[in-house]
Coordinates of C-alpha atoms in Angstrom, one line a residue:
M1 CA 82.9 161.7 45.4
K2 CA 80.8 159.3 47.5
L3 CA 82.2 156.3 45.5
V4 CA 85.8 157.5 46.1
I5 CA 85.1 157.5 49.9
I6 CA 83.2 154.2 50.0
L7 CA 85.7 152.1 48.0
P8 CA 88.6 152.4 50.5
I9 CA 86.3 151.7 53.4
A10 CA 85.0 148.6 51.7
L11 CA 88.5 147.4 51.1
V12 CA 89.5 147.8 54.7
V13 CA 86.4 145.9 55.9
L14 CA 87.1 143.1 53.4
M15 CA 90.7 142.9 54.6
V16 CA 89.5 142.7 58.3
L17 CA 87.1 139.9 57.4
C18 CA 89.8 137.9 55.6
V19 CA 92.1 138.2 58.6
L20 CA 89.3 137.0 61.0
T21 CA 88.5 134.1 58.7
I22 CA 92.1 133.0 58.6
Q23 CA 92.4 133.2 62.4
Q24 CA 89.2 131.1 62.8
I25 CA 90.6 128.4 60.5
Q26 CA 93.8 128.3 62.4
V27 CA 92.0 128.0 65.7
K28 CA 89.9 125.2 64.4
K29 CA 93.0 123.3 63.2
S30 CA 94.7 123.9 66.5
T31 CA 91.7 122.7 68.4
S32 CA 91.3 119.7 66.3
T33 CA 95.0 118.8 66.7
S34 CA 95.0 119.3 70.4
S35 CA 91.8 117.2 70.8
K36 CA 93.5 114.3 69.1
K37 CA 96.7 114.6 71.3
L38 CA 96.4 112.4 74.3
P39 CA 97.9 113.2 77.7
N40 CA 101.3 111.7 78.3
S41 CA 100.0 108.9 80.6
L42 CA 97.5 107.8 78.0
Q43 CA 100.0 108.0 75.2
D44 CA 102.4 105.8 77.3
A45 CA 99.6 103.4 78.0
K46 CA 98.7 103.1 74.3
K47 CA 102.3 102.8 73.4
K48 CA 102.8 99.9 75.9
A49 CA 99.6 98.2 74.7
A50 CA 100.9 98.3 71.1
M51 CA 104.3 97.0 72.2
K52 CA 102.6 94.1 74.1
K53 CA 100.4 93.3 71.1
T54 CA 103.5 93.2 68.8
M55 CA 105.3 91.0 71.3
F56 CA 102.4 88.7 71.6
E57 CA 102.1 88.3 67.8
E58 CA 105.8 87.8 67.3
T59 CA 106.2 85.4 70.2
F60 CA 102.9 83.4 70.1
G61 CA 101.3 84.2 66.8
D62 CA 100.7 81.2 64.5
K63 CA 102.0 83.1 61.4
S64 CA 105.1 84.5 63.1
E65 CA 108.5 83.3 62.0
K66 CA 109.8 84.1 65.5
K67 CA 107.2 82.0 67.3
L68 CA 108.8 80.2 70.2
S69 CA 108.2 76.7 71.5
Q70 CA 106.6 76.3 74.9
I71 CA 109.9 75.7 76.7
E72 CA 111.4 78.6 74.8
Q73 CA 108.6 80.9 76.0
I74 CA 109.5 79.9 79.6
M75 CA 113.2 80.2 79.0
H76 CA 112.8 83.8 77.6
G77 CA 110.6 84.9 80.5
N78 CA 107.5 85.5 78.3
V79 CA 105.2 83.3 80.5
S80 CA 104.8 82.9 84.3
L81 CA 104.0 79.9 86.4
I82 CA 100.4 80.1 87.6
N83 CA 99.4 76.7 88.9
L84 CA 100.8 73.3 90.1
Q85 CA 99.1 70.0 90.2
G86 CA 100.4 66.7 91.7
G87 CA 99.0 63.5 92.9
L88 CA 99.8 60.0 94.2
K89 CA 102.6 59.7 91.6
T90 CA 104.4 62.9 92.7
F91 CA 107.2 60.9 94.2
S92 CA 106.6 57.4 92.9
H93 CA 106.2 58.0 89.1
G94 CA 108.4 55.1 87.9
N95 CA 111.0 57.2 86.1
K96 CA 114.5 56.9 87.6
D97 CA 115.7 60.0 85.8
K98 CA 113.1 62.3 87.5
L99 CA 113.0 63.3 91.1
Y100 CA 109.3 64.1 91.0
S101 CA 106.4 64.5 88.7
V102 CA 104.3 67.7 89.0
S103 CA 102.2 69.3 86.3
A104 CA 102.9 73.1 85.9
T105 CA 100.6 75.6 84.2
F106 CA 102.0 78.7 82.5
C107 CA 100.6 81.8 80.8
N108 CA 101.6 85.3 79.8
L109 CA 100.9 87.8 82.7
D110 CA 100.7 91.6 82.3
W111 CA 102.8 92.6 85.3
D112 CA 102.4 96.3 84.5
L113 CA 98.8 96.1 85.8
H114 CA 99.9 95.1 89.3
K115 CA 103.0 97.3 89.4
T116 CA 101.0 100.5 88.5
D117 CA 97.9 99.7 90.5
P118 CA 98.3 96.9 93.0
S119 CA 95.0 97.8 94.9
S120 CA 93.0 97.0 91.7
Y121 CA 94.7 93.6 91.3
P122 CA 95.2 92.6 95.0
M123 CA 95.6 88.9 94.4
N124 CA 97.5 86.9 91.8
K125 CA 94.2 85.4 90.6
D126 CA 93.1 89.0 89.7
L127 CA 96.2 89.5 87.6
I128 CA 95.6 86.2 85.9
A129 CA 92.0 87.0 85.1
K130 CA 92.8 90.5 83.8
S131 CA 95.9 89.7 81.8
K132 CA 94.8 90.0 78.2
Y133 CA 96.9 87.2 76.8
C134 CA 96.9 84.7 79.6
E135 CA 94.1 82.5 78.4
K136 CA 95.4 82.5 74.8
T137 CA 98.9 81.5 75.9
K138 CA 98.1 78.9 78.6
F139 CA 99.8 75.5 78.5
H140 CA 101.0 72.7 80.8
M141 CA 104.4 71.1 81.2
D142 CA 106.1 68.9 83.7
L143 CA 107.8 71.0 86.3
F144 CA 110.9 68.8 86.7
D145 CA 111.5 68.7 83.0
V146 CA 111.1 72.5 82.8
V147 CA 113.5 73.2 85.6
T148 CA 116.1 70.8 84.2
K149 CA 116.1 72.7 80.9
L150 CA 115.9 76.1 82.5
R151 CA 119.0 75.5 84.7
E152 CA 121.0 74.3 81.6
F153 CA 119.8 77.4 79.7
D154 CA 120.6 79.8 82.5
S155 CA 124.1 78.4 83.1
K156 CA 124.9 79.0 79.4
N157 CA 123.2 82.3 79.4
N158 CA 124.8 83.6 82.6
N159 CA 127.6 85.5 80.9
N160 CA 125.7 86.8 77.9
N161 CA 124.3 90.3 77.6
S162 CA 120.7 89.3 78.2
N163 CA 117.9 90.7 80.3
I164 CA 116.9 87.3 81.4
H165 CA 117.9 86.7 85.0
T166 CA 116.7 85.0 88.2
M167 CA 115.6 86.8 91.4
E168 CA 116.0 85.2 94.8
P169 CA 113.2 85.8 97.2
K170 CA 113.7 88.8 99.4
G171 CA 110.9 87.9 101.8
F172 CA 107.8 85.9 102.6
V173 CA 104.6 87.3 104.1
F174 CA 102.5 85.0 106.2
H175 CA 99.3 86.1 108.0
E176 CA 96.3 85.3 110.1
S177 CA 93.9 86.4 107.3
R178 CA 91.7 89.4 107.2
C179 CA 94.4 91.3 109.1
G180 CA 96.1 93.8 106.7
S181 CA 98.3 91.4 104.8
T182 CA 97.1 92.6 101.4
L183 CA 98.2 96.1 102.4
V184 CA 101.6 94.6 103.0
A185 CA 101.7 93.1 99.6
N186 CA 100.5 96.3 97.9
S187 CA 103.2 98.3 99.8
L188 CA 105.9 95.8 98.6
A189 CA 104.7 96.3 95.1
A190 CA 104.5 100.1 95.4
F191 CA 107.7 101.2 97.1
E192 CA 109.9 100.3 94.0
P193 CA 107.4 99.2 91.4
E194 CA 109.9 98.9 88.5
K195 CA 112.3 96.8 90.6
N196 CA 109.8 94.7 92.5
R197 CA 107.7 91.6 91.6
V198 CA 105.1 90.6 94.2
Y199 CA 103.2 87.3 94.1
S200 CA 100.1 87.9 96.3
E201 CA 98.6 84.5 97.2
S202 CA 99.7 82.8 94.1
S203 CA 98.8 79.1 94.2
P204 CA 102.1 77.4 93.2
P205 CA 104.2 78.2 96.4
V206 CA 101.5 77.0 98.9
T207 CA 100.7 74.0 96.7
A208 CA 104.4 73.1 96.5
A209 CA 104.8 73.4 100.3
K210 CA 101.8 71.0 100.8
F211 CA 103.8 68.4 98.8
Y212 CA 106.2 68.2 101.8
N213 CA 106.7 64.6 102.8
Q214 CA 109.1 63.6 105.6
D215 CA 109.7 60.3 103.8
H216 CA 110.8 62.3 100.7
E217 CA 112.1 65.4 102.5
E218 CA 114.8 66.5 100.2
V219 CA 112.8 65.9 97.1
S220 CA 109.8 67.7 98.5
L221 CA 111.9 70.7 99.5
Q222 CA 113.3 70.7 96.0
I223 CA 109.8 71.0 94.6
L224 CA 109.3 74.2 96.6
R225 CA 112.8 75.6 95.6
D226 CA 112.2 74.8 92.0
T227 CA 108.8 76.5 92.1
I228 CA 110.2 79.7 93.5
Y229 CA 113.2 79.5 91.1
V230 CA 110.8 79.4 88.1
M231 CA 108.6 82.2 89.5
G232 CA 111.7 84.4 90.1
R233 CA 112.9 84.3 86.5
T234 CA 112.3 87.5 84.5
N235 CA 113.2 89.2 81.2
D236 CA 112.7 92.6 82.7
E237 CA 116.2 94.1 83.3
K238 CA 114.8 96.5 85.9
E239 CA 113.4 93.8 88.2
E240 CA 115.5 92.9 91.2
N241 CA 113.3 92.1 94.2
L242 CA 111.0 89.1 94.6
F243 CA 108.4 88.9 97.3
F244 CA 105.6 86.4 98.1
K245 CA 102.5 86.8 100.2
V246 CA 101.3 83.3 101.1
Q247 CA 97.7 82.2 101.7
S248 CA 96.8 82.1 105.4
I249 CA 96.7 78.3 105.4
G250 CA 100.4 78.5 104.4
V251 CA 101.2 79.5 107.9
K252 CA 101.1 75.8 108.7
S253 CA 103.9 75.3 106.2
I254 CA 106.2 78.0 107.5
H255 CA 108.6 75.2 108.6
V256 CA 108.8 74.0 105.0
F257 CA 109.6 77.4 103.7
R258 CA 112.2 77.8 106.4
K259 CA 113.8 74.5 105.5
A260 CA 113.8 75.3 101.8
F261 CA 115.0 79.0 102.3
P262 CA 116.8 79.1 105.6
Q263 CA 118.3 82.6 105.0
T264 CA 115.1 84.3 103.7
P265 CA 113.4 86.7 106.2
W266 CA 109.7 86.4 106.8
I267 CA 106.9 88.1 108.8
F268 CA 103.6 87.1 110.2
V269 CA 100.8 89.7 110.3
Y270 CA 98.1 89.5 113.0
R271 CA 95.3 91.6 114.4
D272 CA 93.0 92.1 117.4
P273 CA 91.0 88.9 117.9
V274 CA 87.5 90.4 117.7
Q275 CA 88.4 92.6 114.7
V276 CA 89.7 89.6 112.8
M277 CA 86.7 87.5 113.6
K278 CA 84.3 90.2 112.6
S279 CA 86.1 90.4 109.2
H280 CA 85.5 86.7 108.8
L281 CA 82.0 86.4 110.2
T282 CA 80.4 89.5 108.7
V283 CA 76.9 88.5 109.7
K284 CA 75.6 86.2 112.4
G285 CA 75.0 82.6 111.3
T286 CA 77.2 82.7 108.2
T287 CA 78.8 79.4 107.2
M288 CA 80.8 80.6 104.3
A289 CA 83.8 82.2 106.1
V290 CA 87.3 81.1 105.3
C291 CA 87.9 80.3 109.0
L292 CA 85.1 77.7 108.8
R293 CA 86.4 75.9 105.8
Y294 CA 87.5 72.9 107.8
K295 CA 84.5 72.8 110.1
N296 CA 83.4 69.3 108.9
R297 CA 87.0 67.9 109.0
P298 CA 88.9 69.7 111.8
P299 CA 92.7 69.2 111.6
K300 CA 94.6 67.6 114.5
D301 CA 96.1 70.8 115.8
L302 CA 92.7 72.4 116.2
V303 CA 91.3 69.3 117.9
D304 CA 94.3 69.4 120.3
L305 CA 93.8 73.1 121.0
V306 CA 90.2 72.5 121.8
H307 CA 91.0 69.8 124.3
R308 CA 93.8 71.9 125.9
I309 CA 91.6 74.9 126.4
G310 CA 88.1 73.4 126.8
G311 CA 89.0 70.3 128.6
A312 CA 88.9 66.6 127.7
D313 CA 85.1 66.6 127.3
K314 CA 85.1 69.5 124.8
T315 CA 85.4 68.3 121.2
A316 CA 85.9 70.2 117.9
D317 CA 82.6 68.8 116.6
S318 CA 80.7 70.5 119.5
L319 CA 82.0 74.0 118.7
N320 CA 79.6 76.6 117.4
Y321 CA 80.7 78.7 114.4
E322 CA 82.2 81.5 116.4
E323 CA 84.2 79.1 118.5
F324 CA 85.5 77.1 115.5
C325 CA 86.6 80.3 113.8
A326 CA 88.4 81.5 116.9
A327 CA 90.1 78.1 117.3
H328 CA 91.2 77.9 113.7
L329 CA 92.7 81.4 113.9
A330 CA 94.4 80.4 117.1
T331 CA 96.2 77.5 115.4
L332 CA 97.6 79.9 112.9
C333 CA 98.8 82.3 115.5
D334 CA 100.3 79.5 117.7
T335 CA 102.2 78.0 114.7
A336 CA 103.6 81.4 113.7
A337 CA 104.7 82.3 117.3
R338 CA 106.4 78.9 117.6
Q339 CA 108.2 79.3 114.3
A340 CA 109.2 82.9 115.0
K341 CA 110.7 82.0 118.4
D342 CA 112.9 79.4 116.6
S343 CA 114.0 81.7 113.7
N344 CA 116.9 83.6 115.2
G345 CA 115.3 86.9 114.1
L346 CA 114.5 85.9 110.5
G347 CA 110.9 85.7 111.4
K348 CA 109.0 88.7 112.9
V349 CA 105.5 89.0 114.1
V350 CA 103.7 92.4 113.4
N351 CA 100.4 93.7 114.7
Y352 CA 98.0 95.4 112.3
N353 CA 98.2 98.5 114.5
N354 CA 100.8 100.9 113.1
L355 CA 101.4 98.6 110.2
I356 CA 102.3 101.3 107.7
E357 CA 104.8 102.9 110.1
S358 CA 106.4 99.5 110.7
L359 CA 106.6 98.7 107.0
I360 CA 108.2 102.1 106.2
H361 CA 110.7 102.3 109.0
D362 CA 111.5 98.7 109.8
L363 CA 110.1 95.7 108.0
I364 CA 110.8 96.7 104.4
P365 CA 114.1 98.5 104.7
K366 CA 115.8 96.7 107.5
H367 CA 114.2 93.3 107.7
F368 CA 113.6 92.5 104.0
M369 CA 116.0 94.8 102.1
G370 CA 118.9 95.0 104.5
V371 CA 119.2 98.8 104.3
E372 CA 118.9 101.5 106.9
S373 CA 116.0 103.4 105.3
L374 CA 113.8 103.8 102.3
S375 CA 113.9 106.8 100.0
E376 CA 111.4 109.6 100.5
E377 CA 109.8 108.7 97.2
A378 CA 109.4 105.0 98.3
Q379 CA 107.9 106.1 101.6
T380 CA 105.4 108.4 99.8
R381 CA 104.3 105.6 97.4
I382 CA 103.6 103.3 100.4
E383 CA 101.6 106.1 102.1
E384 CA 99.6 106.6 98.9
V385 CA 98.8 103.0 98.4
S386 CA 97.7 102.7 102.0
G387 CA 95.2 105.4 101.4
H388 CA 93.1 103.1 99.2
Y389 CA 91.1 100.0 100.1
S390 CA 93.7 97.2 99.7
K391 CA 91.2 95.0 97.8
G392 CA 90.0 97.8 95.6
R393 CA 88.6 95.7 92.7
G394 CA 86.1 97.5 90.5
K395 CA 83.5 99.5 92.4
K396 CA 85.2 98.8 95.7
K397 CA 88.1 101.1 94.7
A398 CA 87.8 103.9 97.2
V399 CA 89.5 105.8 99.8
W400 CA 90.2 103.6 102.8
A401 CA 88.8 104.4 106.2
E402 CA 89.9 103.0 109.6
D403 CA 87.3 100.4 110.7
S404 CA 88.7 98.8 113.9
Q405 CA 86.2 100.5 116.2
Q406 CA 83.3 99.7 113.9
K407 CA 84.2 96.0 114.0
E408 CA 84.4 96.1 117.8
D409 CA 81.0 97.8 118.1
S410 CA 79.3 95.4 115.7
A411 CA 80.6 92.2 117.2
W412 CA 78.0 90.0 119.0
Q413 CA 78.4 88.3 122.4
E414 CA 79.1 84.8 121.1
M415 CA 81.9 86.2 119.0
K416 CA 83.4 88.0 121.9
D417 CA 83.1 85.0 124.2
A418 CA 84.7 82.7 121.6
S419 CA 87.5 85.2 120.9
S420 CA 88.2 85.5 124.7
M421 CA 88.4 81.8 125.2
Y422 CA 90.2 80.5 122.2
L423 CA 92.0 83.3 120.4
Q424 CA 92.9 85.9 123.0
P425 CA 95.7 83.7 124.6
S426 CA 97.4 83.3 121.3
Y427 CA 97.1 87.0 120.6
M428 CA 98.7 87.9 123.9
E429 CA 101.6 85.6 123.2
L430 CA 102.2 87.3 119.9
E431 CA 102.1 90.7 121.6
E432 CA 104.8 89.6 124.0
L433 CA 106.8 88.2 121.2
Q434 CA 106.6 91.5 119.2
K435 CA 107.9 93.4 122.2
S436 CA 110.9 91.2 122.5
Q437 CA 111.9 91.5 118.8

């Protein structure tokens, strides 16, 4: 009797144990599968990386049947111009068939890095350093030879169903330095990341502008036009808008950019004198600041400014570090103001104060893009990128905090005196100019 009762119970217990075991196996399989499944963003990143690797091997690999020659790599938009180098023979090279002779360096750049996170790659040099295949694909060619072949290729390719096309510059950004210009570049990259390409202080444009020679004016302007033309070519069908943020010293070449691109709008970014100087001279006695770069060989415009403000007996050589820094920055501001006054509205000056609001509601939509307003999504992206430190490389990547008052409070007396004497008059002129725009 007992055996009859126990057997059914044992069978029930066995069945329950079997069900539980099957469920546990299914849970383990599900957990294992889900742990291997990556989030969409990571999946996309891995997919892009794989595609880039395939493209690299097919385009540049030694064993690839599709391997392109160097000029073909340029023609098909697989490499970007990253450097120019000229010399005494730039214009007098002895070849009647060539207008000029300039060495150009190219490599493959990973533009997705800058488009997705401009704050982590704030300068073009950062993008070059972090582009995985740049060093492996780097080569040099003569710029004039390259442009000659590119224009022929583009004229034949114009009517074909190809992604390769050329973007004209939508705007140039000049600046006083240490004044928020990188935030401008990041915002330009962020408001329409798929459509925009932003060169932030890339060396070729400012180098090309420095080749300007009044004795060879047309040819030297052509070097700059050719440089921008090469940098504006792309094989990304989504890219439409091309922007350049030029190094601060490029302010002294605004007239060259204006001659080469007379219809292209530009801006000059500036900031409160003491705040800019404190960004340059972080500690008292420093000699490594950018504004002191020409201390041992002051340019003529700085020498003239010192005489004009300090009197005939005051010389550039006698300036202390604070005074020289202020005088250097003043020459940039004076040049920008003069060029803006002569630009018929194509050149605008903009104060760091309320910079984001100006970018969102005026500078980007109306001045650069020629539209009434940006989309809400574009505005949001600009606001988001402005919430991070604009030069957020590595450990510096952090939430940005307003520092204007801190700079004012930490400035020392010699800095304030130099700012008041040499830089404040230029600042006030820019302020008046901004009001009249």
